[in-house]
Coordinates of C-alpha atoms in Angstrom, one line a residue:
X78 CA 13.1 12.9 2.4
X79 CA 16.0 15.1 2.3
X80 CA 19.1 12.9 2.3
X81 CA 17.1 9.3 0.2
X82 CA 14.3 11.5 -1.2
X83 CA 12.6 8.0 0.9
X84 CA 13.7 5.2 -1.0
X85 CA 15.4 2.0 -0.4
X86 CA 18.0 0.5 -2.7
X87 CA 17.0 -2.3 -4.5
X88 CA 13.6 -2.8 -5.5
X89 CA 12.4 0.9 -5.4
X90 CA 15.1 2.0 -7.5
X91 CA 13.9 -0.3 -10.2
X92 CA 10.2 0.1 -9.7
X93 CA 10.9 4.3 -10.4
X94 CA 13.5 3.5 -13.6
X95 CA 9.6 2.1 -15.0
X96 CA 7.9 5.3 -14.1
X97 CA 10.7 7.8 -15.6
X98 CA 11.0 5.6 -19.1
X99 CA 7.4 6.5 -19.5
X100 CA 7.2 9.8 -17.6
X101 CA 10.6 10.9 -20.0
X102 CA 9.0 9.1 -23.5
X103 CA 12.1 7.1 -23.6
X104 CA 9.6 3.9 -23.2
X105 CA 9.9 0.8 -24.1
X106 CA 13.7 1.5 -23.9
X107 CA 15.2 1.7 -20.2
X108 CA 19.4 2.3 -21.7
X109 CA 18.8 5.8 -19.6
X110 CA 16.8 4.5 -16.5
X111 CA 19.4 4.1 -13.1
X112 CA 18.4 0.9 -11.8
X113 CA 21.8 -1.2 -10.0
X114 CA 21.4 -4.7 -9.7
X115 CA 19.0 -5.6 -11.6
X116 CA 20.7 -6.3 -14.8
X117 CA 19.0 -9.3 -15.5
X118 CA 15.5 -8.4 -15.1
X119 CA 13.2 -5.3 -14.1
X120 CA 10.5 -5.0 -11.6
X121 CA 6.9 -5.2 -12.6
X122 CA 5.8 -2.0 -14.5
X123 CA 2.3 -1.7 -12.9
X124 CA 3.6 0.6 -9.9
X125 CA 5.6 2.5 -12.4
X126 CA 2.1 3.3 -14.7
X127 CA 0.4 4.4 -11.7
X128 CA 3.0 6.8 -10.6
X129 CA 4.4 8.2 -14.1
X130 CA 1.9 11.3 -14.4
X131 CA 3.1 12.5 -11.4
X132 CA 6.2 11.9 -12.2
X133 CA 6.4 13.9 -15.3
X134 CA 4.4 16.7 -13.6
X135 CA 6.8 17.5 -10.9
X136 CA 10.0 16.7 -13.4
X137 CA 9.2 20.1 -15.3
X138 CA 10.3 21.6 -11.3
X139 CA 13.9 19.9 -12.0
X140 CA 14.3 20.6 -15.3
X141 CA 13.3 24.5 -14.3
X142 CA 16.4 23.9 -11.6
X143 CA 18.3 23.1 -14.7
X144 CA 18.8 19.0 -14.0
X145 CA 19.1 16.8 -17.2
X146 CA 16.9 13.9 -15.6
X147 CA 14.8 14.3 -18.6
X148 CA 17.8 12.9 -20.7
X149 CA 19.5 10.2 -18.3
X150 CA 19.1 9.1 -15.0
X151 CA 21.5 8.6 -12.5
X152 CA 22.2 8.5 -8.8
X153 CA 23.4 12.3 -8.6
X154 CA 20.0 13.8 -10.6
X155 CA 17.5 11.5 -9.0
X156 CA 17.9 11.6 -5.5
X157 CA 16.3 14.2 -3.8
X158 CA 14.7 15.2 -7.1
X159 CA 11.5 16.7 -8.1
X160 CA 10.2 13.7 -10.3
X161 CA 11.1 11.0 -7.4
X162 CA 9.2 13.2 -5.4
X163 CA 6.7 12.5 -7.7
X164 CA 6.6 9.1 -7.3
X165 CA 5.9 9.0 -3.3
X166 CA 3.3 11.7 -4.3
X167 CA 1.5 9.5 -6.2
X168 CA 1.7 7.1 -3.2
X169 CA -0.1 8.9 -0.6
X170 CA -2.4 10.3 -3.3
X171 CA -3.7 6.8 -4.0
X172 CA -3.0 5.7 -0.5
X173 CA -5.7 8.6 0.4
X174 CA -7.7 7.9 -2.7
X175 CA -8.7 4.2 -2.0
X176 CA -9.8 5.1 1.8
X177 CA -12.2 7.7 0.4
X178 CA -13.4 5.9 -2.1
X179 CA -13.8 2.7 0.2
X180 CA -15.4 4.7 2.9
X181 CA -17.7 6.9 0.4
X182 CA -19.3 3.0 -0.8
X183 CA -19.0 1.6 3.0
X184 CA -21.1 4.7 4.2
X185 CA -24.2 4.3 1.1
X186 CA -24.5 0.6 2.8
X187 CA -23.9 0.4 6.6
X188 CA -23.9 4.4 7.2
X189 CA -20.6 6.5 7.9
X190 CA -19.9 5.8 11.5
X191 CA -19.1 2.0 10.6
X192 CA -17.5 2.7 7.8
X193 CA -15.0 5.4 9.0
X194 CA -14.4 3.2 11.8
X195 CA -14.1 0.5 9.4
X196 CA -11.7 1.7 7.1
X197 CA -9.9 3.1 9.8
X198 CA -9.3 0.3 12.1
X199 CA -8.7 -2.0 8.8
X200 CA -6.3 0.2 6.9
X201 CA -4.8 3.2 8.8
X202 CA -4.0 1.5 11.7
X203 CA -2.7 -2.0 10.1
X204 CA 0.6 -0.9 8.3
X205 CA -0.6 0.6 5.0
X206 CA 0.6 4.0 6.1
X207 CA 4.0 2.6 6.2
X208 CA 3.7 1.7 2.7
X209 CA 2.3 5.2 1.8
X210 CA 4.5 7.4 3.9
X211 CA 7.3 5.4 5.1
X212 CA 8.6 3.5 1.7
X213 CA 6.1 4.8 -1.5
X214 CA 8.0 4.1 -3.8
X215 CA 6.9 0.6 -4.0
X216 CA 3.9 -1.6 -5.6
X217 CA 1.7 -2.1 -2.7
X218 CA -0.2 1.2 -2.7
X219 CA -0.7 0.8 -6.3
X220 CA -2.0 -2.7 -5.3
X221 CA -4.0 -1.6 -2.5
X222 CA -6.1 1.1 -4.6
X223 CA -6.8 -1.0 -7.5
X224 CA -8.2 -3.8 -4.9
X225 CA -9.8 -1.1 -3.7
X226 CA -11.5 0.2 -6.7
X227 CA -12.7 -3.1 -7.6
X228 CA -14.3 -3.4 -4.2
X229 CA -16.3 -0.8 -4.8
X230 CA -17.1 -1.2 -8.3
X231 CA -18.5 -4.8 -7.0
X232 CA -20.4 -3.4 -4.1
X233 CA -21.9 -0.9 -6.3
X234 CA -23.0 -3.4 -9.0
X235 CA -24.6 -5.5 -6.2
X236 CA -26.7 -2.6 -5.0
X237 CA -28.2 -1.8 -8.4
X238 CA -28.3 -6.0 -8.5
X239 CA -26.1 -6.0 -11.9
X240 CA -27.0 -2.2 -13.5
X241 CA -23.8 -0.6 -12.6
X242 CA -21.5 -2.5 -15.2
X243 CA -23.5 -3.3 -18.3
X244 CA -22.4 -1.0 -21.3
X245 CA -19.6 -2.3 -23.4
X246 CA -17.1 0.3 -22.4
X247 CA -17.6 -0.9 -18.5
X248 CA -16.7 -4.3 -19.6
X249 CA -13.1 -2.4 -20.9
X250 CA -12.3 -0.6 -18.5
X251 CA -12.3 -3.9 -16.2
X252 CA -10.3 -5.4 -18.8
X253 CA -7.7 -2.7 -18.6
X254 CA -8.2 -2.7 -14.6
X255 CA -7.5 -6.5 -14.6
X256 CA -4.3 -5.8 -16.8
X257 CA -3.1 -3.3 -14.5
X258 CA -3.2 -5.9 -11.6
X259 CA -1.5 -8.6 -13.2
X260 CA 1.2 -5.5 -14.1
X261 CA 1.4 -4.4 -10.7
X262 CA 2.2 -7.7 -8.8
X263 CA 2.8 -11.2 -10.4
X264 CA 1.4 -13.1 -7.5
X265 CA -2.2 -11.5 -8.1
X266 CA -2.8 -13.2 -11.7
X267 CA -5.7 -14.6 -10.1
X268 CA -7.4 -12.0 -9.0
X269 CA -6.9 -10.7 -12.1
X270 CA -8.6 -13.4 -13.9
X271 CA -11.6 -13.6 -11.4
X272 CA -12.6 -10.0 -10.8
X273 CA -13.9 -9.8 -14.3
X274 CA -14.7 -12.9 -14.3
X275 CA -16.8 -12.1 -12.0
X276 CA -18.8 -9.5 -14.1
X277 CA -18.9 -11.5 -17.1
X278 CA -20.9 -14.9 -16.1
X279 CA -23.3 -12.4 -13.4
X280 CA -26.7 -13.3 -14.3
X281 CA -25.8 -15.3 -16.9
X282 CA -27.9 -18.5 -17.7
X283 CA -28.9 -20.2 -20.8
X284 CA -29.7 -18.7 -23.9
X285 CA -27.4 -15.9 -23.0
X286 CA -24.2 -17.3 -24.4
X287 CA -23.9 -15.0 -27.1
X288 CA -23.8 -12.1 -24.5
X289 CA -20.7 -14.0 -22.6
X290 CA -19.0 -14.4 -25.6
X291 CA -19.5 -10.6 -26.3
X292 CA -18.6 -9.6 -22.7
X293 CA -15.5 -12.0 -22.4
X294 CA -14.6 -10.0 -26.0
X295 CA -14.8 -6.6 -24.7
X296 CA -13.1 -7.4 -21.1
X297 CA -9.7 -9.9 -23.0
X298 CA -8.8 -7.5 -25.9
X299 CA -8.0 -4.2 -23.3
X300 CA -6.6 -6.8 -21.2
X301 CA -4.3 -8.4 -24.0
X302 CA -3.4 -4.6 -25.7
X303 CA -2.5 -3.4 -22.2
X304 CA -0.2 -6.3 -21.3
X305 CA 1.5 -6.6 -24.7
X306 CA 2.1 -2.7 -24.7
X307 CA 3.3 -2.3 -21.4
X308 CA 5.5 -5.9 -20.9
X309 CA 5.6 -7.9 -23.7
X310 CA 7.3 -5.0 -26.0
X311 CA 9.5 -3.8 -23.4
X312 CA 10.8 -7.2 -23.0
X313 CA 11.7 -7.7 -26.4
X314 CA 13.0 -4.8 -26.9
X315 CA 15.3 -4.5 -24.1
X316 CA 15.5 -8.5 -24.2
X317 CA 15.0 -8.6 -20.8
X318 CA 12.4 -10.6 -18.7
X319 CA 10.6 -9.6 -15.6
X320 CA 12.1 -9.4 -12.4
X321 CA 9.8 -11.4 -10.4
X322 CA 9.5 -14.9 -13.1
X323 CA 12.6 -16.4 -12.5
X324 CA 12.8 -15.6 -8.3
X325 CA 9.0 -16.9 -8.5
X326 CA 10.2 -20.4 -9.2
X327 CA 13.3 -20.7 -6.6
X328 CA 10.6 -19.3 -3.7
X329 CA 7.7 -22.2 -4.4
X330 CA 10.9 -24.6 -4.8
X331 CA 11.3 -25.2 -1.1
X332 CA 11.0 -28.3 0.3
X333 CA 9.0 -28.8 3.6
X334 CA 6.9 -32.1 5.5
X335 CA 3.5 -31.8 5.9
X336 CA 4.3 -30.6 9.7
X337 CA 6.3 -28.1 8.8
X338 CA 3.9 -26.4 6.9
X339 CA 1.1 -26.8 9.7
X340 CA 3.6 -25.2 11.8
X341 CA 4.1 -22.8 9.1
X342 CA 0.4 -21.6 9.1
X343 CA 0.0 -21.4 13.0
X344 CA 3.1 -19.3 12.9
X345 CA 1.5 -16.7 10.4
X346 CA -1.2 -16.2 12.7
X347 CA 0.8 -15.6 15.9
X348 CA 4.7 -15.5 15.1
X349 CA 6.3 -13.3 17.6
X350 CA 7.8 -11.4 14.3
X351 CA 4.8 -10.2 11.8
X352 CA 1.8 -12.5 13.2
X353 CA -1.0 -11.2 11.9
X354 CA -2.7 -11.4 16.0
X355 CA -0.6 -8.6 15.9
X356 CA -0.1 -6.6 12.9
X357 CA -3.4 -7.3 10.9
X358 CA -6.5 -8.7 13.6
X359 CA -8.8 -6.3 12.1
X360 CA -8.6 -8.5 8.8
X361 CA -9.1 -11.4 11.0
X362 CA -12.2 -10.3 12.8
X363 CA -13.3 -9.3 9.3
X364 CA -12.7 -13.0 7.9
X365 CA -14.5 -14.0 10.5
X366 CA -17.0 -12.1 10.2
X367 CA -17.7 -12.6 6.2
X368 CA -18.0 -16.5 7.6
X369 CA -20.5 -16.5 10.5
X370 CA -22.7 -13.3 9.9
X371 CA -24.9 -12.8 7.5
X372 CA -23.6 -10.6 5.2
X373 CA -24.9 -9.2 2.0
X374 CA -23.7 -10.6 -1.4
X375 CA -21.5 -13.1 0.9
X376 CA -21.2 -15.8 -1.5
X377 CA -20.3 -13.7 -4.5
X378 CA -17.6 -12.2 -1.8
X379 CA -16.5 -14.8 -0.9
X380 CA -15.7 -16.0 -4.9
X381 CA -13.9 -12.7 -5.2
X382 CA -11.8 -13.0 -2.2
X383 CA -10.6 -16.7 -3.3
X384 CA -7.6 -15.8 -5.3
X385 CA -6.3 -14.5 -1.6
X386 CA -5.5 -18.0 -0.9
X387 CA -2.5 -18.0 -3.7
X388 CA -1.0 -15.4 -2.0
X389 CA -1.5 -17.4 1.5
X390 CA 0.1 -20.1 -0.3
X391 CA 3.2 -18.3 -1.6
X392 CA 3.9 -17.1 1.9
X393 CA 3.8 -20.5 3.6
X394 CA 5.6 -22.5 1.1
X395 CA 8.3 -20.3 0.0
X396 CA 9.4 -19.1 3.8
X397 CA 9.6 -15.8 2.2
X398 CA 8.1 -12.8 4.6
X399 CA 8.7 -9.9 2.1
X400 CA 11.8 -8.2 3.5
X401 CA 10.3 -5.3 5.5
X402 CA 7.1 -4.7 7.3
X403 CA 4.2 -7.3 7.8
X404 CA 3.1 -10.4 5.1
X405 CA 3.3 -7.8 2.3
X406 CA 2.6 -10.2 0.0
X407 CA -1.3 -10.7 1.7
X408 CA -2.3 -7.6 3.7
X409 CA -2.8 -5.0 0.2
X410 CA -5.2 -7.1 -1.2
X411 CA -7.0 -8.5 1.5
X412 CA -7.6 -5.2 3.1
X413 CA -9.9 -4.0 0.7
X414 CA -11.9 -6.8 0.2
X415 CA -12.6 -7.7 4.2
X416 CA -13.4 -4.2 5.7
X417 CA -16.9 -5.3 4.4
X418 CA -18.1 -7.8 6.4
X419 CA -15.8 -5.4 9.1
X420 CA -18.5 -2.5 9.0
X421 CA -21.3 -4.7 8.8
X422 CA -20.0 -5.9 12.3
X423 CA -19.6 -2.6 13.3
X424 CA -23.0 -1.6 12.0
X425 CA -24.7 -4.6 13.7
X426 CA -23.1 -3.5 17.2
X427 CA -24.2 -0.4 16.4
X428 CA -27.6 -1.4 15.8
X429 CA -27.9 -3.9 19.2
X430 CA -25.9 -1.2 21.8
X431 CA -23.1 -3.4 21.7
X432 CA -20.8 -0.3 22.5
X433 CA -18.7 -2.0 25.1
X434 CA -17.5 -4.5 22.6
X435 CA -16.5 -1.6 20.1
X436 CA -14.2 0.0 22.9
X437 CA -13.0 -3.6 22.7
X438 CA -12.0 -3.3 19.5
X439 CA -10.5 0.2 19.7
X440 CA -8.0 -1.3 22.5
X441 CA -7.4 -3.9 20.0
X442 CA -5.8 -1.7 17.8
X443 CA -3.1 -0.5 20.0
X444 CA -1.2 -3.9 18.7
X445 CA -1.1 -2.9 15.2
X446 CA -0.6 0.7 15.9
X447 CA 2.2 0.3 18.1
X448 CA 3.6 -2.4 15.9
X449 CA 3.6 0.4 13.0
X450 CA 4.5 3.1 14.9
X451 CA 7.7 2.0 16.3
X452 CA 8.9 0.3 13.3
X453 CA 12.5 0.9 12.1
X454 CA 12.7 3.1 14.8
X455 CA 15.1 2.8 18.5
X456 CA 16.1 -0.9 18.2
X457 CA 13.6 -2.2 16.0
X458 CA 15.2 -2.7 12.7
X459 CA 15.4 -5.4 10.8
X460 CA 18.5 -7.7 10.4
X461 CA 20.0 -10.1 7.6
X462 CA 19.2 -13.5 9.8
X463 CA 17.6 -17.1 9.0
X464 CA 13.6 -17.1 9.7
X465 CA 10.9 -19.1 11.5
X466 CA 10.7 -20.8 8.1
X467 CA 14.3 -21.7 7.6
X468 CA 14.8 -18.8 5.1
X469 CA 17.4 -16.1 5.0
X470 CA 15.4 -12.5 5.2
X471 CA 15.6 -9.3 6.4
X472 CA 13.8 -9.1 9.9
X473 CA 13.1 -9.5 13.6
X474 CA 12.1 -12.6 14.9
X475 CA 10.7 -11.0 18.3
X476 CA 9.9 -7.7 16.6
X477 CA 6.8 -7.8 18.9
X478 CA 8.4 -8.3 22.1
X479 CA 11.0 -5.3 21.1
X480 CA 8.5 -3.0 20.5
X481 CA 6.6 -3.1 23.7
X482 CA 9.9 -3.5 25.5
X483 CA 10.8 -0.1 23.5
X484 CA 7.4 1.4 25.2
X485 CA 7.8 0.1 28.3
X486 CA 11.0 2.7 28.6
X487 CA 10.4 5.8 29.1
X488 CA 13.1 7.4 26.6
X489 CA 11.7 4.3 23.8
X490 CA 8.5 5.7 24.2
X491 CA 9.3 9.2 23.4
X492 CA 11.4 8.2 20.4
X493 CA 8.8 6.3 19.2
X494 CA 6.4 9.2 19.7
X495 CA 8.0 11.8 18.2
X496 CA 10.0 10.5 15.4
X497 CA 9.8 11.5 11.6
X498 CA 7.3 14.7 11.2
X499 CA 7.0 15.6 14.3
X500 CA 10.9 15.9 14.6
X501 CA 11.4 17.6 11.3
X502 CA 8.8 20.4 12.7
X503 CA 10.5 20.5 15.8
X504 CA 13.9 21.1 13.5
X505 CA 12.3 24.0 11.7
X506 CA 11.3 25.6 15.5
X507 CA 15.4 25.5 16.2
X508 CA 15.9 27.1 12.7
X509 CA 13.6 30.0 13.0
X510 CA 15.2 30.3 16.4
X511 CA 18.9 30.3 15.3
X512 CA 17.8 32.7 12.3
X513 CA 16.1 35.2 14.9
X514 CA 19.5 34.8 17.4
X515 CA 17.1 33.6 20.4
X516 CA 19.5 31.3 22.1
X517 CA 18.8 27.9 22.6
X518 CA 18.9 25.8 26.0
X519 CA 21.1 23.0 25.6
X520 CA 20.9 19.3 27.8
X521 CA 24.7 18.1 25.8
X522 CA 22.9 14.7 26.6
X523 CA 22.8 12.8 22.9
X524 CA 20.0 10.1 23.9
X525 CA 18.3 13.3 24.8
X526 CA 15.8 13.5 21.6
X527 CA 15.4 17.7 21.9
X528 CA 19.4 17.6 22.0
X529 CA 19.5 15.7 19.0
X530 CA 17.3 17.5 17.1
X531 CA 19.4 20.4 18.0
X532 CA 22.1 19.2 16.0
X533 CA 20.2 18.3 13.1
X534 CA 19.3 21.9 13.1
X535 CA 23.2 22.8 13.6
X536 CA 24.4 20.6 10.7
X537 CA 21.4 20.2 8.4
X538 CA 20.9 23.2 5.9
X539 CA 17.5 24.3 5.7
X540 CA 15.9 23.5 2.1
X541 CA 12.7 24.8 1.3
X542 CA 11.6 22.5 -1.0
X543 CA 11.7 20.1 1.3
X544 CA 9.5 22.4 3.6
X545 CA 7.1 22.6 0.6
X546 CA 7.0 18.7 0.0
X547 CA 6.0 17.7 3.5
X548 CA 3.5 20.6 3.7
X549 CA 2.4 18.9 -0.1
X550 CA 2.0 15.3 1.6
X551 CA 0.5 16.2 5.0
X552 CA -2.1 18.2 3.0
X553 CA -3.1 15.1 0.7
X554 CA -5.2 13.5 3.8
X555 CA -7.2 16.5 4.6
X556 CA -7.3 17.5 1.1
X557 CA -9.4 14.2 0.0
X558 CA -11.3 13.9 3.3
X559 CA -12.6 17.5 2.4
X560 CA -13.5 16.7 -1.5
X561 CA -15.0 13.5 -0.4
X562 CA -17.0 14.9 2.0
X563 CA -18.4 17.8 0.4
X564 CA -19.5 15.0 -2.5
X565 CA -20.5 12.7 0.1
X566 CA -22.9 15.2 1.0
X567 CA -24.0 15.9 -2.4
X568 CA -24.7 12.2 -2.8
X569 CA -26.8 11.8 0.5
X570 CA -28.8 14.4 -0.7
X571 CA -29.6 12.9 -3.9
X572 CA -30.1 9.2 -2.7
X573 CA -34.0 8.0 -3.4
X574 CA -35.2 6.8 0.2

């Protein structure tokens, strides 16, 4: 946070040059915006919509430090700034936001132990932390809380069997919702056409086409303003298309036999890289479970969770992993609609005293944790190399193998335990010390991780504001937990039996 303000070059750069155009009303223009390498297109604008209030919020603490990112942005005034804080606020505010929200529905339907357990063991521990803490200022946690959202709007219509969305203005704000996701990642255009789809033909038989026709009205004129607004007028104005359009066409361009892509899909599953046996087996046991239990409303989830299979698709025809950590492309949106049928599992071993298999699953989740945790971290990073699938990417093609050969050793194991936050706070205990003269004990080993911290506290200057941001963003977790429990409450309370 202190030397990147955590962002990566590329792709973050140009998903924050959306957010300031709008959070600085310099919008649909982006002459100002500091976005290298990307002259011939810009990244989608959803993420950028998401994160602009807080963007503009904390830019009124830069321009009080006298900064003129309000007037043009550049390498020097956005790094380590206010307003790019703002954007991996808005991250981990979202990030904690769609776990409430899922777990406040989850807990109305299978009761709160499953669906803690649920939303813990599908999200937190499955590599959406990395995306909230690690690299926010990205599209996936926008992704991942709009998924989210629509989860639970769908689970709450089908408990009031169609009540919840039924005024004209409901029928809107899907449309605008449905917008947003289109805006937020290209490859989800589906889903964006069936979630309110979804809504609209509910209960509908004959006789009722005039109510359709009135529904499909109020859902495809938000939906039309929102998109035309936000990336049709930019476009033309700045006569420039969308990142993502013309490296859409080169990815689903690649040529592969019929055997190649079986191999393709087995390798998904249990590539020693980013199989997701390893980094995602919750949502497997969850697909599993939407299939061969009985779970409520399964047919109408499993409509929902269909446009999932274009994003499948992308990944096995086009080679292309994502760049980083996990199938990005996959994992957002599938979370949020498979830790359903996840916490009815739990519920139902809940229910038959099926504890020992639960402390299965819990020792389960060491792979993806582990997996997380060490990522990027002690000889785990990622390399420019040619993929399982033929493709040039950034990654690690026995990233699993690595990272319990990094545990294994003692020292990897330490690393991996205590990197990030817990080092900073061990930084700040060597600063109080050297600002109170208490004298230090000193190992002069450098793969000593204490020593090393050491010197971070020798060479780094202290900054406050970086003290307050971490304090800000380790707060945001408790902070919902304690609004949505105090609500939760509220809302038992009130529930006819």
């Amino acid at each position: 946070m202190q030397s990147t303000g955590l962002w990566y070059s590329g792709d973050d750069q140009n998903y924050f040059a959306r957010a300031s155009a709008l959070s600085f009303g310099q919008f649909p223009s982006y002459k100002k915006e500091y976005y290298p390498g990307f002259n011939g297109g810009m990244q989608s604008i959803g993420p950028g919509i998401f994160a602009a209030p807080f963007v503009f919020v904390f830019s009124y603490l830069d321009r009080a430090e006298g900064s003129d990112i309000s007037k043009e942005r550049s390498e020097k005034n956005i790094v380590g700034s206010w307003s790019q804080f703002g954007f991996v606020f808005s991250s981990v505010f979202y990030f904690c936001l769609a776990c409430a929200l899922l777990y406040r529905v989850l807990s109305s339907i299978v009761g709160s132990s499953a669906a803690v357990w649920a939303v813990i063991l599908m999200v937190i521990c499955q590599g959406m932390p990395l995306y909230a803490f690690r690299r926010p200022i990205f599209s996936h946690m926008a992704e991942f809380a709009l998924q989210s959202i629509f989860i639970c709007v769908f689970l709450k219509n089908e408990m009031t069997s169609g009540g919840y969305i039924k005024q004209w203005w409901s029928y809107a704000l899907l449309g605008i919702g449905a917008s947003l996701i289109f805006l937020t990642r290209y490859n989800n255009i589906l889903f964006a056409v069936a979630w309110p789809l979804f809504f609209i033909i509910r209960d509908m038989g004959r006789g009722k086409i005039g109510l359709m026709i009135k529904r499909l009205f109020y859902v495809f004129i938000p939906f039309i303003l929102v998109v035309a607004i936000f990336e049709l007028w930019p476009e033309i104005y700045n006569q420039r298309t969308p990142y993502g359009y013309g490296t859409a066409i080169s990815f689903l361009a690649v040529d592969a036999a019929w055997q190649n892509i079986l191999n393709r899909i087995v390798y998904v599953f249990n590539g020693p890289d980013w199989g997701l046996f390893y980094t995602a087996p919750f949502l497997l046991i969850g697909i599993i479970s939407l299939v061969f239990l009985k779970v409520p409303w399964k047919r109408r989830l499993v409509f929902v969770s269909m446009p999932l299979l274009v994003n499948f698709y992308i990944i096995i025809v086009s080679g292309f992993q994502g760049d980083w950590y996990g199938y990005r492309y996959f994992i957002a949106s599938a979370f949020p609609l498979f830790v359903f049928p996840l916490a009815f599992l739990l519920d139902r071993m809940d229910k038959h005293g099926w504890g020992a298999w639960k402390w299965g699953l819990m020792l389960l989740a060491l792979l993806p944790v582990m997996s997380m945790w060490c990522f990027e971290e002690y000889n785990t990073n990622l390399s420019l190399l040619p993929s399982f699938f033929g493709r040039v990417v950034w990654g690690n093609p026995t990233y699993q193998l690595i990272v319990w050969k990094t545990l294994i050793a003692q020292k990897g194991w330490f690393f991996a335990l205590y990197q990030g936050g817990v080092q900073y706070f061990c930084y700040l205990f060597y600063k109080t010390l050297m600002f109170l003269n208490i004298p230090m004990s000193h190992s002069l080993n450098y793969d000593d991780f204490f020593f090393q911290t050491q010197i971070l506290a020798l060479t780094l200057p202290f900054k406050l504001k970086i003290l307050i941001r971490v304090l800000l963003i380790y707060s945001l977790p408790f902070l919902t937990g304690w609004f949505f429990s105090k609500n939760a409450v509220a809302h038992i309370k009130n529930r006819p039996a």
